[in-house]
PDB file of C-alpha atoms in Angstrom:
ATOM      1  CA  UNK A   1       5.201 -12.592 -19.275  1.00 43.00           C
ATOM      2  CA  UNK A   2       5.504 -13.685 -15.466  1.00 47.00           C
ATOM      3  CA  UNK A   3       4.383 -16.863 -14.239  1.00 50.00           C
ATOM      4  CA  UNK A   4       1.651 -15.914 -11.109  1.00 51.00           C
ATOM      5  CA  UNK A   5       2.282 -18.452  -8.294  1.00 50.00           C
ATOM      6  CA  UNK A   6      -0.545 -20.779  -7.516  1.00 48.00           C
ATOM      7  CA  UNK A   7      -0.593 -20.160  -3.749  1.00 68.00           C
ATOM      8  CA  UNK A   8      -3.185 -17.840  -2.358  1.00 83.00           C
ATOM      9  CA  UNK A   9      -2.231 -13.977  -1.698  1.00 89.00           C
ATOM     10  CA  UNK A  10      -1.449 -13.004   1.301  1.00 92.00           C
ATOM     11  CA  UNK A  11      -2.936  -9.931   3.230  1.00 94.00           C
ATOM     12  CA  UNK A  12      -1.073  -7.088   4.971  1.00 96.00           C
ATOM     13  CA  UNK A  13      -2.971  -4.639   7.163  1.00 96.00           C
ATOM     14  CA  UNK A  14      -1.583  -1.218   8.105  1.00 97.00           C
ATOM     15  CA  UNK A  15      -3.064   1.446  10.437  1.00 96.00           C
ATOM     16  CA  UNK A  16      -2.788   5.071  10.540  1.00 97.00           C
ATOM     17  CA  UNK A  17      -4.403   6.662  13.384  1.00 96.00           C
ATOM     18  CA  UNK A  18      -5.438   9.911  13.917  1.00 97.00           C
ATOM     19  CA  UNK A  19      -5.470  10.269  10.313  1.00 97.00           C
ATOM     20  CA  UNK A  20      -7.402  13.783  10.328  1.00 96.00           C
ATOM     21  CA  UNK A  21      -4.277  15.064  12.351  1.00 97.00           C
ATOM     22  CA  UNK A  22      -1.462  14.072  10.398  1.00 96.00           C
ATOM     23  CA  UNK A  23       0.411  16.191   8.397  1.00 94.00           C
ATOM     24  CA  UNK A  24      -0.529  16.822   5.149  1.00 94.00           C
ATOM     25  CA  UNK A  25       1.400  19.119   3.087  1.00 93.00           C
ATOM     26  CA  UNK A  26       2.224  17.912  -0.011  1.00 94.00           C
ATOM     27  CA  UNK A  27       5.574  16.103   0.286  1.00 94.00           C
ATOM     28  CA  UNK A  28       5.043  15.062   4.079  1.00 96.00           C
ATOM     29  CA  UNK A  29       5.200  11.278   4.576  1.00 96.00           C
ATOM     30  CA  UNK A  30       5.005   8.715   7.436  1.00 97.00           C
ATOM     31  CA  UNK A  31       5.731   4.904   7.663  1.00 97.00           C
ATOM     32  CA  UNK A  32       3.714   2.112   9.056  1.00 97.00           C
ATOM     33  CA  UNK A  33       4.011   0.069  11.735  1.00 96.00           C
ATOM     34  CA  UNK A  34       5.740  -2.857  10.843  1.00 96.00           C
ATOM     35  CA  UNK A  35       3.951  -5.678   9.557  1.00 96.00           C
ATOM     36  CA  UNK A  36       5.576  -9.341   9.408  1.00 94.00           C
ATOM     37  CA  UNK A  37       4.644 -12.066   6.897  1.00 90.00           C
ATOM     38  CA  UNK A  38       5.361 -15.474   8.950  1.00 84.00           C
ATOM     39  CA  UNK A  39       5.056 -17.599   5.851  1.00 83.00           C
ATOM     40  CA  UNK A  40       8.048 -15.858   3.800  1.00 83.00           C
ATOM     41  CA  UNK A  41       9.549 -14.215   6.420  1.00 87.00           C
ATOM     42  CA  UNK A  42       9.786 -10.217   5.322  1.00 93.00           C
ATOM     43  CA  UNK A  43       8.772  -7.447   7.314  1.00 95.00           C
ATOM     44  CA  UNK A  44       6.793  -4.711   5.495  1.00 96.00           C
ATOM     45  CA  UNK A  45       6.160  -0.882   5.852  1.00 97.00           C
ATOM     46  CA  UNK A  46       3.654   0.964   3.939  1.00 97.00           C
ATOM     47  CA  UNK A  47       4.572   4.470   3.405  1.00 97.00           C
ATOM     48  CA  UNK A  48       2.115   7.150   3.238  1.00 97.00           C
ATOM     49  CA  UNK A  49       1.470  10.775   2.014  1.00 97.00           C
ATOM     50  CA  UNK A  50      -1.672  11.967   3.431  1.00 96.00           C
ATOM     51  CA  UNK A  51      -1.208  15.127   1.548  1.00 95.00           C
ATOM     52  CA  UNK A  52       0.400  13.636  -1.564  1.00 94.00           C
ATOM     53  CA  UNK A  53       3.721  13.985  -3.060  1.00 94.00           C
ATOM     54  CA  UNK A  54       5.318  16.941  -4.361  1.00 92.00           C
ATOM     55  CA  UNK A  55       5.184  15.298  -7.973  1.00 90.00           C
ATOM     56  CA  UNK A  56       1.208  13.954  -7.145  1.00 86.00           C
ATOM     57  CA  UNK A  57      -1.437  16.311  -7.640  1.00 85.00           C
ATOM     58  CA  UNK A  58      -2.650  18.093  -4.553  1.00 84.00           C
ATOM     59  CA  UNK A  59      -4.724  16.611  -1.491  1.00 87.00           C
ATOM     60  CA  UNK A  60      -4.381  13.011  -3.607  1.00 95.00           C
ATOM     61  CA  UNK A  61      -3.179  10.547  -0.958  1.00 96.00           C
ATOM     62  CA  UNK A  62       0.093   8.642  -2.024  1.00 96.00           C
ATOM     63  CA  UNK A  63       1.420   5.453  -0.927  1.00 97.00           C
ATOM     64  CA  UNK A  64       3.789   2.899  -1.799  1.00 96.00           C
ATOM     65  CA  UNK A  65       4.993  -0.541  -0.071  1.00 96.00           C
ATOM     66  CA  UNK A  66       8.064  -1.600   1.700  1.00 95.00           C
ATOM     67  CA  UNK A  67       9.860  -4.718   1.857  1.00 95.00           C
ATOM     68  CA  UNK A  68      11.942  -4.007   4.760  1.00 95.00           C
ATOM     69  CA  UNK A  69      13.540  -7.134   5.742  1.00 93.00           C
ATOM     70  CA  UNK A  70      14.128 -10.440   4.409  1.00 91.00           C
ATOM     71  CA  UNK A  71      14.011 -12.169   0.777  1.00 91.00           C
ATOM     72  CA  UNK A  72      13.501 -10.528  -2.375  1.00 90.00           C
ATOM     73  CA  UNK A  73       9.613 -10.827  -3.639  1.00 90.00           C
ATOM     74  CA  UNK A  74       8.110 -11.050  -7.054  1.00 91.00           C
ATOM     75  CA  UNK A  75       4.446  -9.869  -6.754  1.00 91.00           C
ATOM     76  CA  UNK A  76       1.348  -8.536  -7.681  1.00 93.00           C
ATOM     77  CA  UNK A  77      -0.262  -6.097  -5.213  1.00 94.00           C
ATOM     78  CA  UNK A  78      -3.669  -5.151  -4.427  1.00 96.00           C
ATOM     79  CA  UNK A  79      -4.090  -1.988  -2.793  1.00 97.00           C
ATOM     80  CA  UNK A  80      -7.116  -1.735  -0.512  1.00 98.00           C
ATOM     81  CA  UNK A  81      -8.558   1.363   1.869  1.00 97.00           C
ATOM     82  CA  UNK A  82     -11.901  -0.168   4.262  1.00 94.00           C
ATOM     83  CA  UNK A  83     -14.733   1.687   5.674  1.00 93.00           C
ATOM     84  CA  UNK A  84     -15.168   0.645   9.222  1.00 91.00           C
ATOM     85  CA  UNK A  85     -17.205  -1.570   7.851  1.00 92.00           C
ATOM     86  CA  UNK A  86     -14.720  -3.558   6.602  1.00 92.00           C
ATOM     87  CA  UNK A  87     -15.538  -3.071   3.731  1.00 94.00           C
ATOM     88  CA  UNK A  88     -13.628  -2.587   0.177  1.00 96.00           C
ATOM     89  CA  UNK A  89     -14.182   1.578  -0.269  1.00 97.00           C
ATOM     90  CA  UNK A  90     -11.193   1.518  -3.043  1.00 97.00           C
ATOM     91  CA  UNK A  91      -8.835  -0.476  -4.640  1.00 96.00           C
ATOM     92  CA  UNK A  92      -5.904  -0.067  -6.967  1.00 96.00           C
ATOM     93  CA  UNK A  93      -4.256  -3.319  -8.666  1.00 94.00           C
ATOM     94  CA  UNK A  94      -0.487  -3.463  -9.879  1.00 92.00           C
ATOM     95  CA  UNK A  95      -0.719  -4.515 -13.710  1.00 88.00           C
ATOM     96  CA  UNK A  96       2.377  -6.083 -13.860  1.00 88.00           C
ATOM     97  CA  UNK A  97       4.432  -8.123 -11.383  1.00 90.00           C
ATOM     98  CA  UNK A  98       6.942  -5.933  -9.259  1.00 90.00           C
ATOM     99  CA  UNK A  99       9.988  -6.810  -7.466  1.00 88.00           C
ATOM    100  CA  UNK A 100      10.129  -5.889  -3.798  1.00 89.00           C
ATOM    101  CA  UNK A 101      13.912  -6.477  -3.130  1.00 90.00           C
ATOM    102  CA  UNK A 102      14.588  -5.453   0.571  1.00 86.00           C
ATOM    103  CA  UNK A 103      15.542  -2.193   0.913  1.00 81.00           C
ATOM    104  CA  UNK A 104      16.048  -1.224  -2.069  1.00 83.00           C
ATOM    105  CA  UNK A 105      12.662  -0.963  -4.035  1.00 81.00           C
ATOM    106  CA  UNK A 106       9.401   0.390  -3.295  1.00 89.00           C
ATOM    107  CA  UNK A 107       5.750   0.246  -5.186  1.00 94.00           C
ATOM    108  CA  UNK A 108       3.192   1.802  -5.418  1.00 93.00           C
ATOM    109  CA  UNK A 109       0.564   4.773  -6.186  1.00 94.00           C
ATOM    110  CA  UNK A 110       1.491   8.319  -6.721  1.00 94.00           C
ATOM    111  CA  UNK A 111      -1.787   9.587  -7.251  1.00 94.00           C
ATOM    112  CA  UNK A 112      -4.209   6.708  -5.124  1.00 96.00           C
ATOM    113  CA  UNK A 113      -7.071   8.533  -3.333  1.00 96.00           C
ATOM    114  CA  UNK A 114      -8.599  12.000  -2.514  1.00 97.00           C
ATOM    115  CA  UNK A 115      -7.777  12.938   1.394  1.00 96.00           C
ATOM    116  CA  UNK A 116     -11.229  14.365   1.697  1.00 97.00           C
ATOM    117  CA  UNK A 117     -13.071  11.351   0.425  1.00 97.00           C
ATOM    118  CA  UNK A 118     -11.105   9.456   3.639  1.00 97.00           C
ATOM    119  CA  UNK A 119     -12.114  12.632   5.853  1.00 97.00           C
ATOM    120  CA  UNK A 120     -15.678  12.970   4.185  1.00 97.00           C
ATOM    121  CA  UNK A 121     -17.967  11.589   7.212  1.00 96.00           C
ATOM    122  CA  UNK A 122     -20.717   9.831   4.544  1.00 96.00           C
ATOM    123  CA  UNK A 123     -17.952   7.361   3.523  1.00 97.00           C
ATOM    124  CA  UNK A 124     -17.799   5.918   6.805  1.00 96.00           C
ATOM    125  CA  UNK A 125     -13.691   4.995   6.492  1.00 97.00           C
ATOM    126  CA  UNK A 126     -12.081   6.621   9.440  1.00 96.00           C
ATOM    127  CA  UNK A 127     -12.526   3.642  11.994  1.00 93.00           C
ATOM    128  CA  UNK A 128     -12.419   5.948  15.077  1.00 93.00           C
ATOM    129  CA  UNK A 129     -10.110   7.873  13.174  1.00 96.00           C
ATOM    130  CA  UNK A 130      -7.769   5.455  11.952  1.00 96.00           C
ATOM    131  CA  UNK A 131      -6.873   4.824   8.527  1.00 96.00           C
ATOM    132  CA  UNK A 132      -7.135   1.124   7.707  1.00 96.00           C
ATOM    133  CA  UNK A 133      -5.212  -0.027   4.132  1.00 97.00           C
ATOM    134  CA  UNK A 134      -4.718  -3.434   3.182  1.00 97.00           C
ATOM    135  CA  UNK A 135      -2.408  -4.813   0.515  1.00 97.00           C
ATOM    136  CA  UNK A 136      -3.064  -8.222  -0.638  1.00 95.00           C
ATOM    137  CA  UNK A 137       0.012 -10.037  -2.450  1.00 93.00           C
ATOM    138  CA  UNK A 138       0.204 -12.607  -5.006  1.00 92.00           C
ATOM    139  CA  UNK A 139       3.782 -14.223  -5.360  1.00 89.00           C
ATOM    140  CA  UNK A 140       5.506 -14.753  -8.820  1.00 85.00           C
ATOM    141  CA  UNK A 141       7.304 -16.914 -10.207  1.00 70.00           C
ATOM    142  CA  UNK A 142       9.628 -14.701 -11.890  1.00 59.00           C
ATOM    143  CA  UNK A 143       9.681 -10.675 -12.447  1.00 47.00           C
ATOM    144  CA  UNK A 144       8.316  -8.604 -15.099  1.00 50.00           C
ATOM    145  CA  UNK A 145      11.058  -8.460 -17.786  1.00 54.00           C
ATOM    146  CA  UNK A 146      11.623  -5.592 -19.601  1.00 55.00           C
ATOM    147  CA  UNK A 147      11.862  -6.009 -23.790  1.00 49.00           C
TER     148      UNK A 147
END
């Protein structure tokens, strides 16, 4: 089993906006901004199906994690959409460790939340109309080895 690293996780925020507007067939994706963690040094992307993929079931949003640049990274990840609140509206947790190597590997959630529950006005999420989604991400010592 992987060793979790004692240091605290680390949070990455990405932002979608005008997230009614973007397209949403299933299959149709768009990357994040950049996001750059100082303290490791990799650059991350979050990529993101509003629509779903073509293997997800239909109008479930999709989206899966990026290391773009710099050293590999053994982690657990915490997938987290906020109201504009701030506050958690839903979560998804990696069960085992993953290993983001640069380029090469991505993580994520196929199936990870209805579009209309982001669009639905009673859930308060769209922060004037942008999409916020935060990963948190505990290090590891090593990766998840396979028996």
């Amino acid at each position: 089993t992987p060793t979790m690293a004692s240091s605290k996780p680390f949070l990455l925020r990405f932002k979608f906006g005008g997230f009614a507007n973007l397209p949403s067939n299933r299959g149709d994706f768009l990357y994040s901004d950049r996001v750059t963690d100082r303290r490791h040094g990799n650059v991350w992307q979050l990529q993101l199906y509003p629509g779903g993929t073509k293997v997800s079931d239909k109008n479930i949003m999709s989206v899966f994690l990026h290391n773009v640049e710099g050293p590999d990274v053994n982690a657990k990840t915490t997938f987290i959409v906020r109201d504009a609140y701030g506050n958690a509206f839903h979560r998804e947790t990696s069960e085992d460790v993953d290993s983001y190597k640069a380029l090469k590997e991505c993580f994520g959630y196929f199936t990870f939340i209805k579009r209309s529950d982001i669009l639905d006005d009673a859930n308060s999420i769209l922060l004037r109309g942008t999409l916020i989604i935060d990963v948190e991400v505990q290090t590891a010592s090593r990766p998840k080895r396979l028996v």
